[in-house]
Every structure is written in C-alpha cells, then in structure tokens.
Coordinates of C-alpha atoms and ligand atoms in Angstrom, one line a residue:
M1 CA 0.0 0.0 0.0
D2 CA 1.4 3.4 -1.0
S3 CA 1.9 5.8 1.9
F4 CA 1.6 9.6 1.9
D5 CA 2.1 12.3 4.6
I6 CA -1.1 14.1 3.4
A7 CA -4.0 13.0 1.2
V8 CA -6.2 15.8 -0.2
I9 CA -9.7 14.7 -1.4
G10 CA -11.0 17.0 -4.1
A11 CA -9.0 19.1 -6.6
G12 CA -11.1 22.3 -6.5
P13 CA -9.8 25.7 -5.4
G14 CA -9.7 24.4 -1.8
G15 CA -7.9 21.1 -2.6
Y16 CA -5.4 21.7 -5.2
P17 CA -3.7 24.8 -3.6
A18 CA -3.7 22.8 -0.3
A19 CA -1.8 20.0 -2.1
I20 CA 0.7 22.4 -3.7
R21 CA 1.3 24.3 -0.4
A22 CA 1.8 21.0 1.5
A23 CA 4.3 19.8 -1.1
Q24 CA 6.1 23.1 -0.9
L25 CA 6.5 22.5 2.8
G26 CA 8.1 19.1 2.2
A27 CA 5.2 16.7 2.5
H28 CA 4.7 13.7 0.3
V29 CA 1.2 14.5 -1.1
A30 CA -1.6 12.6 -2.9
L31 CA -4.5 14.6 -4.5
I32 CA -7.5 12.5 -5.3
E33 CA -10.1 13.8 -7.8
R34 CA -13.0 11.9 -9.3
E35 CA -14.1 14.3 -12.1
A36 CA -12.0 17.3 -13.2
I37 CA -9.0 19.1 -11.9
G38 CA -10.0 22.5 -10.8
G39 CA -13.4 21.4 -9.3
T40 CA -16.6 23.4 -9.6
C41 CA -14.8 26.7 -9.8
L42 CA -12.7 26.0 -12.9
N43 CA -15.1 23.6 -14.7
W44 CA -18.7 24.5 -13.8
G45 CA -18.5 27.7 -11.8
C46 CA -16.4 30.8 -11.6
I47 CA -14.4 30.5 -14.8
P48 CA -17.1 29.3 -17.3
T49 CA -19.6 31.9 -15.9
K50 CA -17.1 34.7 -16.0
T51 CA -16.1 33.8 -19.6
L52 CA -19.7 34.0 -20.7
I53 CA -20.3 37.1 -18.7
A54 CA -17.2 38.8 -20.2
A55 CA -18.7 38.1 -23.7
A56 CA -22.1 39.4 -22.7
H57 CA -20.5 42.5 -21.3
L58 CA -18.5 43.0 -24.5
R59 CA -21.6 42.8 -26.6
E60 CA -23.2 45.5 -24.5
E61 CA -20.1 47.6 -24.8
I62 CA -20.0 47.3 -28.5
A63 CA -23.6 48.5 -28.8
A64 CA -22.9 51.3 -26.3
A65 CA -19.9 52.4 -28.3
G66 CA -22.3 53.9 -30.9
A67 CA -22.7 56.9 -28.5
M68 CA -18.9 57.5 -28.9
G69 CA -19.1 57.5 -32.6
I70 CA -17.9 53.9 -33.0
G71 CA -20.2 51.5 -34.9
D72 CA -23.9 51.9 -35.4
G73 CA -25.1 51.3 -31.9
A74 CA -26.5 47.9 -32.8
A75 CA -25.8 44.9 -30.6
P76 CA -23.8 42.3 -32.6
R77 CA -25.1 38.9 -33.5
V78 CA -24.1 36.1 -31.1
D79 CA -22.7 32.7 -32.3
Y80 CA -23.4 30.8 -29.1
A81 CA -21.6 27.7 -30.2
A82 CA -18.4 29.7 -30.9
L83 CA -18.8 31.3 -27.5
M84 CA -19.0 27.9 -25.9
A85 CA -15.9 26.8 -27.7
H86 CA -14.1 29.8 -26.3
K87 CA -15.4 28.9 -22.8
N88 CA -14.2 25.3 -23.2
H89 CA -10.8 26.4 -24.5
T90 CA -10.4 28.8 -21.5
V91 CA -11.3 26.0 -19.0
A92 CA -8.9 23.5 -20.7
Q93 CA -6.1 26.0 -20.8
L94 CA -6.4 26.7 -17.0
Q95 CA -6.8 23.1 -16.3
K96 CA -3.6 22.3 -18.1
G97 CA -1.9 25.0 -16.1
V98 CA -3.1 23.5 -12.8
R99 CA -1.9 20.0 -13.9
T100 CA 1.5 21.5 -14.7
L101 CA 1.7 23.2 -11.3
L102 CA 0.8 20.0 -9.5
A103 CA 3.4 18.0 -11.5
S104 CA 6.1 20.6 -10.9
H105 CA 5.6 20.3 -7.2
G106 CA 5.6 16.5 -7.2
V107 CA 2.0 16.0 -6.1
A108 CA 0.7 12.5 -7.0
V109 CA -2.7 13.0 -8.7
L110 CA -4.9 9.9 -8.2
E111 CA -8.0 9.6 -10.3
G112 CA -11.1 8.2 -8.6
T113 CA -13.6 8.5 -5.8
A114 CA -12.0 8.5 -2.3
S115 CA -13.7 7.0 0.7
F116 CA -12.5 6.4 4.2
V117 CA -11.6 2.9 5.3
N118 CA -10.4 4.4 8.7
R119 CA -8.8 7.7 9.6
N120 CA -5.5 6.7 8.1
V121 CA -6.5 4.6 5.1
L122 CA -8.4 5.7 2.0
A123 CA -9.9 3.5 -0.7
I124 CA -9.9 5.0 -4.2
S125 CA -12.2 3.5 -6.9
N126 CA -12.4 4.7 -10.4
G127 CA -15.1 2.3 -11.6
S128 CA -12.9 0.1 -13.7
D129 CA -9.9 -1.2 -11.7
A130 CA -10.2 -2.8 -8.3
P131 CA -10.2 -0.1 -5.6
R132 CA -6.8 0.9 -4.5
Q133 CA -5.9 1.7 -0.9
I134 CA -3.4 4.3 0.3
K135 CA -2.2 5.1 3.8
T136 CA -2.1 8.7 5.0
G137 CA -0.9 10.6 8.0
H138 CA -3.2 13.6 7.6
T139 CA -6.2 14.1 5.3
I140 CA -7.7 17.3 3.9
I141 CA -11.4 17.0 2.8
A142 CA -12.1 19.4 0.0
T143 CA -15.1 17.7 -1.7
G144 CA -17.0 20.9 -2.3
S145 CA -20.7 21.3 -3.1
A146 CA -23.3 20.6 -5.8
S147 CA -26.5 22.4 -6.9
A148 CA -29.6 21.7 -4.8
M149 CA -32.4 20.3 -7.0
P150 CA -35.5 20.0 -4.8
D151 CA -37.9 17.1 -5.3
F152 CA -40.8 19.3 -6.5
L153 CA -39.0 20.0 -9.8
P154 CA -39.7 17.8 -12.8
R155 CA -36.7 15.8 -14.1
H156 CA -36.6 17.0 -17.7
P157 CA -33.9 18.3 -20.1
R158 CA -35.6 21.7 -20.0
V159 CA -35.1 22.0 -16.2
V160 CA -31.4 22.5 -15.6
D161 CA -29.0 23.5 -12.8
S162 CA -26.1 25.9 -13.4
R163 CA -23.7 23.1 -14.4
A164 CA -25.9 21.9 -17.2
F165 CA -26.8 25.5 -18.2
L166 CA -23.1 26.2 -18.8
D167 CA -22.9 23.4 -21.3
L168 CA -26.0 24.3 -23.4
G169 CA -25.4 24.2 -27.2
Q170 CA -27.7 27.3 -27.6
L171 CA -29.1 30.0 -25.5
P172 CA -32.8 29.7 -24.8
R173 CA -35.0 32.4 -26.3
R174 CA -37.1 32.6 -23.2
L175 CA -35.3 31.8 -19.9
V176 CA -37.0 31.4 -16.6
V177 CA -34.6 31.5 -13.6
L178 CA -35.7 30.1 -10.2
G179 CA -33.7 31.7 -7.4
G180 CA -32.5 35.3 -6.9
G181 CA -29.2 34.6 -5.2
Y182 CA -25.9 35.5 -6.9
I183 CA -25.8 32.5 -9.3
G184 CA -29.3 33.1 -10.5
C185 CA -28.8 36.8 -10.9
E186 CA -25.5 36.5 -12.7
L187 CA -26.8 34.0 -15.2
A188 CA -30.0 36.0 -15.7
C189 CA -28.0 39.1 -16.6
M190 CA -25.7 37.2 -18.9
A191 CA -28.6 35.7 -20.8
A192 CA -30.4 39.0 -21.0
Q193 CA -27.3 40.8 -22.3
L194 CA -26.9 38.1 -25.0
G195 CA -30.5 38.6 -26.1
A196 CA -32.7 36.2 -24.1
E197 CA -36.0 37.2 -22.6
V198 CA -35.6 36.5 -18.9
T199 CA -38.0 36.1 -16.0
L200 CA -36.6 35.6 -12.6
V201 CA -38.8 34.2 -9.8
E202 CA -37.7 34.4 -6.1
L203 CA -39.6 33.2 -3.1
L204 CA -38.1 35.8 -0.8
D205 CA -39.3 39.4 -0.8
D206 CA -36.3 40.5 -2.9
V207 CA -33.3 39.3 -4.9
L208 CA -29.8 39.4 -3.4
P209 CA -31.3 39.9 0.1
L210 CA -27.9 40.2 1.9
L211 CA -27.1 43.4 0.2
D212 CA -27.9 46.8 1.7
A213 CA -31.1 48.3 0.3
D214 CA -29.4 51.1 -1.6
V215 CA -27.0 48.7 -3.3
R216 CA -29.8 46.4 -4.2
R217 CA -31.9 49.2 -5.6
E218 CA -29.1 50.2 -8.0
V219 CA -28.7 46.7 -9.3
K220 CA -32.4 46.1 -9.8
R221 CA -32.8 49.4 -11.6
N222 CA -30.4 48.1 -14.3
F223 CA -32.0 44.6 -14.3
E224 CA -35.5 45.9 -14.9
R225 CA -35.0 49.1 -16.9
K226 CA -32.0 48.3 -19.1
L227 CA -31.9 44.5 -19.3
K228 CA -35.7 44.1 -19.2
I229 CA -35.4 41.2 -16.8
R230 CA -38.8 40.5 -15.2
L231 CA -38.4 40.1 -11.4
L232 CA -41.2 38.3 -9.6
T233 CA -40.3 38.3 -5.9
G234 CA -42.2 37.1 -2.8
K235 CA -43.7 34.2 -4.8
P236 CA -42.9 30.5 -5.1
L237 CA -42.9 29.0 -8.6
E238 CA -45.4 26.1 -8.4
N239 CA -47.0 23.5 -10.5
I240 CA -44.0 23.3 -12.8
H241 CA -44.4 21.2 -16.0
A242 CA -41.9 20.6 -18.7
D243 CA -42.4 18.9 -22.1
S244 CA -41.1 19.2 -25.6
A245 CA -42.9 22.5 -26.1
G246 CA -41.4 24.3 -23.1
V247 CA -41.6 24.9 -19.3
R248 CA -44.6 26.3 -17.5
G249 CA -45.3 27.2 -13.9
M250 CA -47.4 29.4 -11.7
A251 CA -46.0 32.3 -9.8
G252 CA -48.9 33.5 -7.7
E253 CA -51.8 34.0 -10.0
E254 CA -49.6 34.4 -13.1
Q255 CA -48.6 31.6 -15.5
I256 CA -44.9 31.7 -16.4
E257 CA -43.7 30.2 -19.6
G258 CA -40.2 29.7 -21.0
D259 CA -38.0 27.4 -23.1
L260 CA -35.8 26.5 -20.2
L261 CA -35.9 26.7 -16.4
L262 CA -32.6 27.4 -14.7
V263 CA -32.7 26.3 -11.1
A264 CA -30.4 28.2 -8.8
V265 CA -31.8 27.7 -5.3
G266 CA -28.7 26.9 -3.4
R267 CA -25.8 24.5 -3.0
Q268 CA -25.4 21.4 -0.9
P269 CA -22.3 19.8 0.6
V270 CA -20.8 16.8 -1.2
T271 CA -20.0 14.0 1.3
E272 CA -21.9 11.1 -0.3
G273 CA -19.7 8.0 -0.8
L274 CA -16.9 9.4 1.5
A275 CA -17.9 7.2 4.5
I276 CA -16.7 9.9 6.9
H277 CA -18.2 7.9 9.8
K278 CA -15.4 5.3 9.3
A279 CA -12.9 8.0 10.2
G280 CA -14.9 9.0 13.3
L281 CA -16.4 12.1 11.6
H282 CA -19.9 13.4 11.6
A283 CA -21.7 15.9 9.3
N284 CA -23.9 18.5 11.0
D285 CA -27.7 18.5 10.4
K286 CA -27.3 20.4 7.1
G287 CA -24.7 17.9 5.9
F288 CA -21.6 20.2 6.3
I289 CA -18.4 19.1 8.0
E290 CA -17.7 21.5 10.8
V291 CA -14.2 22.8 11.5
D292 CA -12.6 24.9 14.3
E293 CA -10.9 28.2 13.7
C294 CA -7.7 26.4 12.5
G295 CA -9.6 24.3 10.0
R296 CA -9.5 21.0 12.0
T297 CA -12.4 18.7 12.1
E298 CA -13.3 16.7 15.3
V299 CA -10.5 14.3 14.3
A300 CA -7.2 16.0 14.9
T301 CA -5.5 14.6 11.8
I302 CA -8.3 15.5 9.4
H303 CA -8.9 19.0 8.1
A304 CA -11.8 20.2 5.9
V305 CA -11.8 23.2 3.7
G306 CA -14.1 25.0 1.2
D307 CA -17.7 24.6 0.4
V308 CA -18.1 21.3 2.3
T309 CA -17.5 23.2 5.5
G310 CA -20.3 25.7 4.8
G311 CA -19.2 29.3 5.3
P312 CA -19.1 31.8 2.4
Q313 CA -18.9 29.1 -0.3
L314 CA -16.6 31.2 -2.5
A315 CA -13.5 30.0 -4.3
H316 CA -11.0 32.4 -2.7
A317 CA -12.3 31.5 0.7
A318 CA -11.7 27.8 -0.1
T319 CA -8.1 28.6 -1.3
S320 CA -7.3 30.5 1.8
Q321 CA -8.6 27.7 3.9
G322 CA -6.7 25.1 1.8
V323 CA -3.4 26.9 2.2
L324 CA -4.0 27.3 5.9
A325 CA -4.8 23.6 6.3
A326 CA -1.5 22.7 4.6
E327 CA 0.5 25.1 6.8
N328 CA -1.3 24.0 10.0
I329 CA -0.6 20.4 9.2
A330 CA 3.1 21.2 8.6
A331 CA 3.0 23.0 12.0
A332 CA 1.5 20.0 13.7
R333 CA 4.0 17.6 12.1
A334 CA 6.9 19.9 13.2
M335 CA 5.4 19.7 16.7
G336 CA 5.6 22.8 18.8
R337 CA 4.9 25.2 16.0
R338 CA 1.7 27.1 16.5
M339 CA -1.3 26.8 14.2
R340 CA -2.7 29.9 12.5
R341 CA -6.3 30.8 12.6
A342 CA -8.4 31.1 9.4
E343 CA -8.8 34.5 7.8
T344 CA -12.4 35.7 8.4
L345 CA -12.6 38.7 6.2
V346 CA -13.9 37.4 2.8
P347 CA -14.8 39.8 0.0
G348 CA -17.8 38.8 -2.1
V349 CA -18.3 39.8 -5.7
I350 CA -21.5 39.4 -7.7
F351 CA -20.8 39.6 -11.4
T352 CA -24.1 41.0 -12.4
A353 CA -24.6 44.1 -14.6
P354 CA -23.7 46.3 -12.8
E355 CA -21.2 44.4 -10.7
V356 CA -21.5 44.4 -7.0
A357 CA -18.7 43.8 -4.4
T358 CA -18.8 43.9 -0.6
V359 CA -16.5 43.3 2.2
G360 CA -16.8 43.4 6.0
L361 CA -19.9 44.7 7.7
S362 CA -22.8 45.9 5.7
E363 CA -24.8 49.0 6.9
T364 CA -27.8 46.7 7.7
Q365 CA -25.6 44.3 9.7
A366 CA -24.1 47.1 11.7
Q367 CA -27.5 48.6 12.4
T368 CA -28.9 45.1 13.4
E369 CA -25.9 44.7 15.8
G370 CA -26.6 48.1 17.3
R371 CA -23.2 49.4 16.3
A372 CA -22.7 53.1 16.0
I373 CA -21.5 53.8 12.5
K374 CA -21.0 56.5 9.9
T375 CA -21.1 56.0 6.2
G376 CA -19.5 57.8 3.2
R377 CA -20.7 57.4 -0.3
F378 CA -19.4 58.7 -3.6
P379 CA -21.3 58.3 -6.9
F380 CA -19.6 57.3 -10.1
A381 CA -21.7 60.0 -11.8
A382 CA -19.3 62.5 -10.2
L383 CA -16.1 60.7 -11.1
G384 CA -14.2 61.9 -14.2
R385 CA -12.8 58.5 -15.2
A386 CA -16.3 56.9 -15.0
L387 CA -17.7 59.5 -17.3
T388 CA -14.9 59.1 -19.8
E389 CA -16.1 55.5 -20.2
R390 CA -19.8 56.5 -20.0
R391 CA -20.1 54.4 -16.8
G392 CA -21.7 56.8 -14.4
E393 CA -24.0 54.3 -12.7
G394 CA -23.6 53.2 -9.1
F395 CA -21.4 54.3 -6.2
V396 CA -18.9 53.1 -3.5
K397 CA -19.7 53.3 0.2
W398 CA -17.6 53.0 3.3
I399 CA -19.1 51.8 6.6
V400 CA -17.1 53.3 9.4
D401 CA -17.0 52.9 13.2
A402 CA -18.5 56.2 14.5
Q403 CA -16.1 56.4 17.5
S404 CA -12.8 55.2 16.2
D405 CA -13.2 56.2 12.5
Q406 CA -12.0 52.7 11.5
V407 CA -13.4 51.3 8.2
V408 CA -15.3 48.2 9.1
G409 CA -17.0 47.5 5.8
A410 CA -17.4 48.6 2.2
A411 CA -19.6 48.1 -0.8
A412 CA -19.2 49.0 -4.5
V413 CA -21.9 48.8 -7.1
G414 CA -21.0 49.8 -10.6
P415 CA -18.1 49.7 -13.1
H416 CA -15.2 47.5 -12.1
A417 CA -16.6 46.8 -8.6
S418 CA -15.0 43.4 -8.7
E419 CA -11.5 45.0 -9.0
L420 CA -12.2 47.9 -6.8
I421 CA -13.1 45.8 -3.8
A422 CA -9.4 44.7 -3.4
E423 CA -8.4 48.2 -2.0
A424 CA -11.4 48.2 0.4
T425 CA -10.5 44.7 1.6
L426 CA -7.0 45.7 2.4
A427 CA -8.2 48.8 4.2
V428 CA -10.6 46.9 6.4
R429 CA -8.1 44.0 7.0
M430 CA -5.4 46.6 8.0
E431 CA -7.9 48.4 10.2
L432 CA -7.3 51.8 8.5
T433 CA -9.4 54.8 9.4
A434 CA -11.5 56.7 7.0
S435 CA -9.1 59.7 7.4
E436 CA -6.1 57.5 6.5
V437 CA -7.9 56.3 3.3
G438 CA -8.9 59.9 2.5
R439 CA -5.4 61.2 2.9
T440 CA -3.9 58.5 0.7
I441 CA -3.2 60.0 -2.7
H442 CA -5.0 58.1 -5.5
A443 CA -3.9 58.5 -9.1
H444 CA -6.2 60.6 -11.3
P445 CA -8.3 59.9 -13.3
T446 CA -9.0 56.4 -12.0
F447 CA -12.0 54.5 -10.6
G448 CA -10.0 54.0 -7.4
E449 CA -10.4 57.7 -6.6
A450 CA -14.0 56.9 -5.6
W451 CA -12.8 55.3 -2.4
M452 CA -10.8 58.4 -1.5
E453 CA -13.7 60.7 -2.2
A454 CA -16.1 58.4 -0.2
A455 CA -13.7 58.4 2.7
H456 CA -13.8 62.2 2.7
A457 CA -17.6 62.0 2.5
V458 CA -17.6 60.2 5.8
H459 CA -16.4 63.5 7.4
G460 CA -18.4 65.8 5.1
A461 CA -15.1 66.9 3.5
C462 CA -15.6 65.6 -0.1
V463 CA -14.4 68.2 -2.6
H464 CA -16.4 66.7 -5.5
T465 CA -19.9 66.7 -4.1
A466 CA -22.0 69.8 -4.0
K467 CA -22.6 71.4 -0.6
M468 CA -26.1 70.6 0.7
K469 CA -28.2 73.7 1.5
R470 CA -29.0 73.7 5.2
A471 CA -32.7 73.6 5.9
G472 CA -34.1 77.1 6.2
A473 CA -30.9 78.7 4.8
S474 CA -31.6 81.4 2.1
Ligands
LIG1 P1 -15.2 22.3 -5.5 O1 -14.7 23.3 -6.4 O2 -16.7 21.9 -5.6 O3 -14.3 21.0 -5.7 C1 -14.6 19.8 -5.1 C2 -14.0 18.7 -5.9 O4 -14.0 17.5 -5.2 C3 -14.7 18.4 -7.2 O5 -13.9 18.4 -8.3 C4 -15.3 17.0 -7.0 O6 -15.3 16.2 -8.2 C5 -14.3 16.4 -6.0 N1 -14.8 15.3 -5.2 C6 -16.0 15.3 -4.5 N2 -16.1 14.2 -3.8 C7 -15.0 13.4 -4.1 C8 -14.5 12.2 -3.6 N3 -15.2 11.4 -2.8 N4 -13.3 11.7 -4.2 C9 -12.6 12.4 -5.1 N5 -13.0 13.6 -5.5 C10 -14.2 14.1 -5.0 N6 -17.0 31.5 -6.3 C11 -16.3 32.6 -6.4 O7 -15.5 32.9 -5.5 N7 -16.4 33.5 -7.5 C12 -17.3 33.2 -8.5 O8 -17.4 34.0 -9.4 C13 -18.1 32.1 -8.4 N8 -19.0 31.8 -9.4 C14 -19.6 30.6 -9.3 C15 -20.6 30.3 -10.3 C16 -21.3 29.1 -10.3 C17 -22.3 28.8 -11.4 C18 -21.1 28.2 -9.2 C19 -21.8 26.9 -9.1 C20 -20.2 28.5 -8.2 C21 -19.5 29.7 -8.2 N9 -18.6 30.0 -7.2 C22 -17.9 31.2 -7.3 C23 -18.4 29.1 -6.0 C24 -17.1 28.3 -6.2 O9 -17.1 27.6 -7.4 C25 -17.0 27.4 -5.0 O10 -17.0 28.1 -3.8 C26 -15.6 26.6 -5.0 O11 -15.5 25.9 -6.2 C27 -15.5 25.7 -3.8 O12 -14.3 25.1 -3.9 P2 -14.0 23.7 -3.2 O13 -12.6 23.3 -3.4 O14 -14.5 23.7 -1.8 O15 -15.0 22.6 -4.0

C-alpha cells in the first residue's frame, strides 16, 4: 500500500492549492479527484460563468460604443456555439496550467472517488480497476458542493442546474430563472445581455437579500430598466411542468412560460460516498463538515476546507482555507509550531450588470448589531474617469465605526466593482481609518479615486460633491 504524509480529497480551489502548499512544505502528497482538476470553480462555476459574462458585457459595450461614434449602436449577432468553444478552451487552458503546477511540485494526482476505510486509510475507486488503498498521516477533505435540485422540480432536459446550463449548445430564447441569489442573478444578466427574454422568480421578498437596500436598488434598476429582466419576488414557482414545447409554472396568479428553467436555489455539501463515519467524523444537520478556527475537524489529523464546511462558499475562501490547512498540518508535524487561525474577512463579488462587491460589515448588519456607524458614499456619476467610459451608474460606500473612524465594511456597485473591492478589503483588513484612506493619494483619473472621495464624504469633506443647503438657509 502506498503511503503519503497528506492526502487531499477533491481538486477544486480548496484542494489543489492545499496539495501544492503541502508539497512546498516538504510533504509527500496525494491529490484525489473523481471528475475534473479545478473542481466546480474551474469547470462549472467561476471560470465558465465569467467567460460567458465577459462576452455578454463586451456585446453590450459594442452596442454602447455607438454613442462615442464607434459603430452603429446595434448589438452584434451572437454565435453561441463559438462562445461555448471559447469557454471550453479557456477552461482547458487553465486546467492544463493547474496540472503542470501539480506535477512541478511532485503532487501525485490519483483519479477516482475516495472513501475512508479508517482515519489513516483511504480507498480510491475509479469504476474500472479494483479499488486501490493508500495510507495517509493527515487528510484534507475538500469535496465541495453541488446544486440543490429540490424534489418538486420535474426531471426533464428543460429543467437544468447551473452546471448543465453552462454546457448548453444554444441560449434559450425565453429563460425562466428560479432563485434570486448571486448565481441566478449573474446568469439571468448574462442571458439577457446576450439577447434572451428573462423572467426571474424568487420566493423571498427581494433578490440578493444580503445586500444593503441602496446597493440592491441600484442593481435592480439596471435589471429591470436596461436588461428588461422581469423580477417576480415574494412568490414561489409552483405546478411546474416541462415537455417538448417548453416549461410552465405558476408564480402566484400568473402563468410563467419559458423554453428553459434554470434552477439556482442553493448549494449542498458533497460527502456522499466518502464514508466519513469510518474516520470518526460526523456531518452536521445540514450535511456540512464543521471545523474549528484552525480548519481542524473533530478528528485532529483530518482538516476540511471550502464549500463542504459551509461558510461563504466562495473559491477564494476555499483557497485561503486550503493553504491554511496545509500550513497548519506542517506546524502539527513539526510539533511545537503554533497553528494559525483562518482569515475571516472574505470579500464577495456578484458579477451582475452592474457588478457588486462587498467586504466586512454591511450597513444593515451594523445597524442590526446596534453598532454606531457613519457612512460615506461617492457616486460614479461625479467621477471623471467613470464619465470618460460612459459608466456613471452606481457608487462606492464605506461603513465606518463612529467612534474610532476605523473602516469596518465597504460596498461598491457599478463599473469594475470586482476589481475595486481589493483596495477596500486591504483597508478593512489593515484596520485603517477613513481619514487615512482619504489622505492616501490616489492616481487621477481612476476609478479608485472613488474610495478616497467616499472616505472624505464620511467627514463631510468631499471636494467633488455639492454642498447641501441647510434647511431654512436662504
Ligand atoms: P469544489 O470546487 O466543488 O471542488 C470539489 C472537488 O472534489 C470536485 O472536483 C469533485 O469532483 C471532487 N470530489 C468530491 N467528492 C470526491 C470524492 N469522494 N473523491 C474524489 N473527489 C471528490 N466563487 C467565487 O469565488 N467567485 C465566483 O465568481 C463564483 N462563481 C460561481 C458560479 C457558479 C455557477 C457556481 C456553481 C459556483 C461559483 N462560485 C464562485 C463558487 C465556487 O465555485 C466554489 O465556492 C468553489 O469551487 C468551492 O471550492 P471547493 O474546493 O470547496 O469545492
């Protein structure tokens, strides 16, 4: 039986960086994957969606360029098959890159499904050969999550989850999206920008419910007015039927029809077949494997990272946890070295049109916690660089502790929000004050200047916003 210092189960953005980091630290490492290197993120999540979203955005930009004297303002025709080929090429290219990285670090990649025989032995079966067993000192579980497909949904090719949606040969003319979380909203925008007629049904009172109301309002304005997405909130989609003619369902009193139903109602942890009980592990009542602040499960030699542990269910969180697990195992093996705690500040980006990005506390959260805060906002409509690109929609916002002036959260909605959030994340992580951010010279003309302006706005000292007339002043 082959023996490894560390076995990592699952090669997504949690597992493969854990394997590489462990190898860098001198461990003999096996990485076991049953489907595709890169996991959900690279194959059926972040990368394919953002490839399609980039194309959808480009189409919109080309149409908008008419106002700058470039082209005739018409949206170009979409060859969806060619777009899919580009998406598949991008995925393959990145997958090859990850394989090369793993090989260069000497990580043994074992293909098959892993299951525990006991806490130090794993069985790996690939369906064809007899299961192979390996011995391991430590294990990192990084088996991720899969789309939830509730039982009330008909099983039919016209009813798909995000994974199947990302492999469609053609874009449906009429798309119904069930679920107003970030995956549903991102794909709804993408489809609308590429020319589909989109209806989104959400059971809760609003889409993207974790966002502050002002941020949500800005996003929804674009969804409804520009992209013409129909938002039906506060209603379940019921009595769903699918056949060769299409998909139909009832949202309240209204009959909804489409060519395809995309189901985006949440993600569930993947532990089936792992036999975690044989290692002395238990999943919680929602199926997640719980870990402590250092990433350890209830069994000291087994760590778990990424979506399977619950938490933010984002690729960069999984990677941070994977690297931490590898480093903490190295510390445990060295005996006497202290384990590090997991980073808790995780930025979130929603790649809708417009993009949204948040980090730290939201205004609503701060208010719910009864924390005294101040806020500072700056609109892109007042920012030179945004207007050069005709992108005056949206704003950035700081949430600041009222007493200490420390920035405790931030939100950006509008152009390049996904990139802009990096500065805010660093500021919150480094516990900067709004005054320090405001005094930091930002290059002009850039989108980043919006953070500086918004930091000044916290103190009513923003140069580029008009002075408000005081009530009663003449
Ligand atoms: P996964 O990426 O799910 O990888 C787990 C791997 O384990 C899989 O490859 C699976 O085959 C393998 N596996 C499972 N069980 C076994 C077993 N028993 N033996 C061997 N192998 C096994 N996050 C972002 O941060 N940004 C985004 O823009 C973003 N967009 C997304 C869009 C969509 C449509 C979806 C679905 C997700 C998106 N996410 C995004 C979330 C992100 O993909 C996940 O948070 C991330 O992939 C989780 O990483 P992971 O390593 O925990 O698990």
